[in-house]
C-alpha positions as a printed NumPy array, in Angstrom:
array([[-22.094,  39.091, -16.559],
       [-19.039,  39.813, -18.823],
       [-17.539,  38.759, -22.206],
       [-14.579,  36.703, -21.585],
       [-14.165,  36.983, -25.811],
       [-14.685,  39.065, -28.791],
       [-14.505,  39.033, -31.901],
       [-15.317,  41.341, -35.266],
       [-18.559,  40.85 , -36.994],
       [-19.096,  40.372, -40.331],
       [-22.593,  40.124, -41.592],
       [-24.051,  37.319, -43.79 ],
       [-27.411,  36.972, -45.346],
       [-26.434,  32.899, -44.632],
       [-23.704,  32.627, -42.646],
       [-24.2  ,  31.884, -38.656],
       [-21.448,  33.386, -36.322],
       [-18.715,  30.789, -35.098],
       [-20.382,  31.674, -31.284],
       [-23.765,  32.474, -30.006],
       [-23.155,  36.36 , -29.373],
       [-23.874,  37.215, -25.359],
       [-24.169,  41.016, -26.1  ],
       [-22.869,  42.822, -29.636],
       [-21.232,  46.268, -29.724],
       [-21.715,  48.477, -31.908],
       [-18.985,  50.942, -33.318],
       [-20.884,  53.008, -36.01 ],
       [-24.959,  53.489, -35.351],
       [-26.946,  52.353, -37.924],
       [-29.732,  49.427, -38.144],
       [-28.395,  46.065, -37.257],
       [-30.884,  43.19 , -38.472],
       [-29.713,  39.804, -37.111],
       [-31.178,  35.925, -36.148],
       [-31.621,  35.183, -32.763],
       [-30.299,  32.192, -31.203],
       [-34.494,  31.062, -30.305],
       [-34.349,  31.865, -34.47 ],
       [-36.596,  35.635, -34.964],
       [-35.805,  37.855, -37.158],
       [-35.714,  40.863, -36.275],
       [-33.691,  44.808, -36.267],
       [-32.756,  46.767, -34.377],
       [-31.859,  50.694, -34.611],
       [-28.69 ,  50.779, -32.4  ],
       [-27.102,  54.714, -32.069],
       [-23.062,  54.71 , -31.621],
       [-20.987,  53.47 , -28.942],
       [-23.547,  51.193, -27.7  ],
       [-24.492,  47.661, -26.725],
       [-27.365,  45.257, -27.79 ],
       [-27.628,  42.938, -25.268],
       [-29.295,  40.253, -27.796],
       [-27.561,  36.37 , -28.233],
       [-27.56 ,  36.286, -31.699],
       [-26.534,  33.614, -33.945],
       [-26.47 ,  35.638, -37.618],
       [-25.514,  39.206, -37.792],
       [-27.64 ,  40.057, -41.73 ],
       [-25.955,  41.994, -44.551],
       [-29.385,  43.249, -45.556],
       [-30.512,  45.694, -43.447],
       [-27.793,  45.706, -41.695],
       [-26.491,  49.803, -41.888],
       [-23.962,  49.396, -38.323],
       [-20.392,  48.806, -38.878],
       [-17.466,  48.078, -36.51 ],
       [-19.88 ,  45.422, -34.653],
       [-18.109,  43.641, -32.092],
       [-19.765,  40.334, -30.671],
       [-18.738,  39.617, -27.08 ],
       [-19.262,  35.889, -25.947]])
């Protein structure tokens, strides 16, 4: 279903987001390196204005070139 909350993402190599995402909105396209809630580390390439439908625990600073990322949960 639709998200009920949203927050700007600050990529970090050491800290998880306060709440895991339901999906990520990519404001400015690029790569998004993240850790899923299941513990998998993966890097996506995402275009500007798209969504990544993934339950992310962390968006990593290293390997992330996309910006203006918003987590929806």
